[in-house]
XYZ file of N, CA and C in Angstrom:
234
model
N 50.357 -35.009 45.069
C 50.158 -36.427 44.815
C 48.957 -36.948 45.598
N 48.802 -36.213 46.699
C 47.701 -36.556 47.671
C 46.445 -36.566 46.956
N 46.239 -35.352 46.322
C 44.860 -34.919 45.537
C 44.541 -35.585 44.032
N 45.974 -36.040 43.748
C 45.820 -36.974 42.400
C 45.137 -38.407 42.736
N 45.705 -38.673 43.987
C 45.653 -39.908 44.918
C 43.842 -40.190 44.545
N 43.359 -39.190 45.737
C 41.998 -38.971 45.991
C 41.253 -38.901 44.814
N 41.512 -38.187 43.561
C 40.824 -38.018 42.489
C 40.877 -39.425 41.261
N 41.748 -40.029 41.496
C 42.104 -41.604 40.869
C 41.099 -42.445 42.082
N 41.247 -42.328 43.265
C 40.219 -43.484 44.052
C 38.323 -42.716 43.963
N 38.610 -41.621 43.540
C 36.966 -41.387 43.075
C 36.536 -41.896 41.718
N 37.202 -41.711 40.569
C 37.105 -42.560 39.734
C 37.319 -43.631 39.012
N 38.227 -44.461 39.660
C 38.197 -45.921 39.458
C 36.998 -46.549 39.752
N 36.153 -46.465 40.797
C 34.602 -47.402 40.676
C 33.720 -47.375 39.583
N 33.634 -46.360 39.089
C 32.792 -45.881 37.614
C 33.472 -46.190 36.550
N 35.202 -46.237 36.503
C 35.245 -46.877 34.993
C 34.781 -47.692 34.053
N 34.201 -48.712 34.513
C 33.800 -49.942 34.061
C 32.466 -49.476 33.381
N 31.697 -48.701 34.219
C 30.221 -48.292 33.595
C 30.192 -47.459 32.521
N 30.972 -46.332 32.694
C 31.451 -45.072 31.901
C 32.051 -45.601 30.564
N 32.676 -47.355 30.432
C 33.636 -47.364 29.592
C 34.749 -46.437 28.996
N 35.498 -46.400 30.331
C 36.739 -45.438 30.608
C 38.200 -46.372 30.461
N 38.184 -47.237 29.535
C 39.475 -48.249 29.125
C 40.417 -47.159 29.271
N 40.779 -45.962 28.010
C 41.398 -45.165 27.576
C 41.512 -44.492 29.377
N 40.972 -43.919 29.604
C 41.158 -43.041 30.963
C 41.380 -43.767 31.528
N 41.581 -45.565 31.845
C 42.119 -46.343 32.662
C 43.475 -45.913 32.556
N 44.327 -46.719 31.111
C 45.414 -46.651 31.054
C 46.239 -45.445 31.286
N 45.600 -44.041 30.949
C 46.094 -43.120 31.384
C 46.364 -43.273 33.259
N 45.607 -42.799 33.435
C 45.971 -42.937 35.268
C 46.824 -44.099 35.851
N 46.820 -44.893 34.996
C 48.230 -46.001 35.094
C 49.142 -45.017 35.123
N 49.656 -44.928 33.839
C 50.441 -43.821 33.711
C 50.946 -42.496 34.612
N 49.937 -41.842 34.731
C 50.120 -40.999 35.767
C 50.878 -41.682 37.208
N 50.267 -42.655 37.209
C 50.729 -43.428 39.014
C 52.415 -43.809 38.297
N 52.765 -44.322 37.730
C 53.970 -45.089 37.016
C 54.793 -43.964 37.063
N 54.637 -42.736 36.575
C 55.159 -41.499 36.592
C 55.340 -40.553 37.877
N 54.427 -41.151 38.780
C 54.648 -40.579 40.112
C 55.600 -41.126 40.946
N 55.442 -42.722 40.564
C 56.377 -43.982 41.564
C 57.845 -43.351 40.931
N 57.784 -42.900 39.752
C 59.342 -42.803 39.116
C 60.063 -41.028 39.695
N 58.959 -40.527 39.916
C 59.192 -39.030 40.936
C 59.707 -39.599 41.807
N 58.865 -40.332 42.550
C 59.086 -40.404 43.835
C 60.639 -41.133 44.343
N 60.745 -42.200 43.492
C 62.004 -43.395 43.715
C 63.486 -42.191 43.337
N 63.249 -41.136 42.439
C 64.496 -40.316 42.083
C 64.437 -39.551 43.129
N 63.210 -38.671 43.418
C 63.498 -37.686 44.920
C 63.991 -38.636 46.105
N 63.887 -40.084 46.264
C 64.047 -40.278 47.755
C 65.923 -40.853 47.281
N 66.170 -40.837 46.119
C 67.782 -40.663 45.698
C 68.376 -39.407 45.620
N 67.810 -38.615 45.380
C 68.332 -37.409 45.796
C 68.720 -36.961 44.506
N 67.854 -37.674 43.493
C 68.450 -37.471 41.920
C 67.338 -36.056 41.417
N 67.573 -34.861 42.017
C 66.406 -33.840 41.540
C 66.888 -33.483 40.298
N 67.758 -33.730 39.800
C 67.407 -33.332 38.199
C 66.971 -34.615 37.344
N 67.000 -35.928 37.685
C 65.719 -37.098 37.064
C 64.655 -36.807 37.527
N 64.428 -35.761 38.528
C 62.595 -35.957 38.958
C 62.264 -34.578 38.038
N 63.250 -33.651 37.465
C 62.584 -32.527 37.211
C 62.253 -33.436 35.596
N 63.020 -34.017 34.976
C 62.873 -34.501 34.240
C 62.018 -35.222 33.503
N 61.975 -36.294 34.885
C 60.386 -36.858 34.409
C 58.846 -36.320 34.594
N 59.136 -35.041 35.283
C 57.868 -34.415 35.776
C 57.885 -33.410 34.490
N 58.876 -32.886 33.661
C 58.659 -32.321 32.708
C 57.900 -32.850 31.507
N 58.706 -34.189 31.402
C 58.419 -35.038 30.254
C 57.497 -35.909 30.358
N 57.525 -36.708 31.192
C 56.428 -37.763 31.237
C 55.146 -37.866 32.004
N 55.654 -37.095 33.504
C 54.000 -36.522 34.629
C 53.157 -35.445 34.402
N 53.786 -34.266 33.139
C 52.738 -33.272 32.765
C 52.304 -33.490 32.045
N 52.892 -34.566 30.551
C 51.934 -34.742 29.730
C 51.047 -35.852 30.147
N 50.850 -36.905 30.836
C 50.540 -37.969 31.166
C 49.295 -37.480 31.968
N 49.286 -36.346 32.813
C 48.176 -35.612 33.443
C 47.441 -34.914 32.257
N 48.075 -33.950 31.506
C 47.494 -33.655 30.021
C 46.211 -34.491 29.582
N 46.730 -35.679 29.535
C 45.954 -36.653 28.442
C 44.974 -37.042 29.580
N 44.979 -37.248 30.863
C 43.976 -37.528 31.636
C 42.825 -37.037 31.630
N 43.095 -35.636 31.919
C 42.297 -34.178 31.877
C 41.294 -34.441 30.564
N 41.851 -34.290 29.476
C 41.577 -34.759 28.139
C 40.140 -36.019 28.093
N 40.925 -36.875 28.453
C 39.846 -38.259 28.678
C 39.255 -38.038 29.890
N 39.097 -37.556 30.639
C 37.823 -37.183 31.749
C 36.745 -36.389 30.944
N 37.066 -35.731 30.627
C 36.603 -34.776 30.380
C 35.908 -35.242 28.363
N 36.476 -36.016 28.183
C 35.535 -36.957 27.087
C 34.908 -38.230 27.157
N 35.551 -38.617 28.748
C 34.371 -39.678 29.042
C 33.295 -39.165 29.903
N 33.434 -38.028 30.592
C 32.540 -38.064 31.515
C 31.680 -36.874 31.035
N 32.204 -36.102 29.811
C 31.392 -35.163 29.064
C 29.858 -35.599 29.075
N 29.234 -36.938 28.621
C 27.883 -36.800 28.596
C 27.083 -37.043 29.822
N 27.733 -36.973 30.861
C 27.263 -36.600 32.372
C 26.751 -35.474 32.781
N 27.751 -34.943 31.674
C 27.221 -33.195 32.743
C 26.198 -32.120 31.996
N 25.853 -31.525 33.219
C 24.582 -30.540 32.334
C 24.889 -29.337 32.565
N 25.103 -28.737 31.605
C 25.743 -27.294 31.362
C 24.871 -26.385 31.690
């Protein structure tokens, strides 16, 4: 979560320029999906955290990956 942390506060300053709407709402997501890890592990509910980390925090990272990687595609030089 640390490194998701760090990699969401490197690219939040550039969204706006990049027009990264779509990769906004995703990383919402991702964070929404972490707060909901986190609130079941500190209940002690580990089969709601495997749950939502199955269902909703891998694909939700999925689609991030996805939109980085199509917004920030014409950045890079191969």
């Amino acid at each position: 979560m640390k490194a998701y942390a760090t990699i969401e506060c490197s690219i939040r300053p550039v969204l706006e320029e990049v027009e990264g709407e779509e990769l906004s709402v995703q990383l919402s997501k991702v964070r929404e999906s972490m707060e909901l890890v986190l609130t079941h592990f500190e209940k002690k509910e580990f089969g709601r955290v495997k749950e939502v980390v199955q269902f909703n925090l891998l694909s939700h990272l999925k689609k991030v990956e996805v939109e980085c990687s199509t917004t920030f595609s014409k950045y890079l030089v191969s």
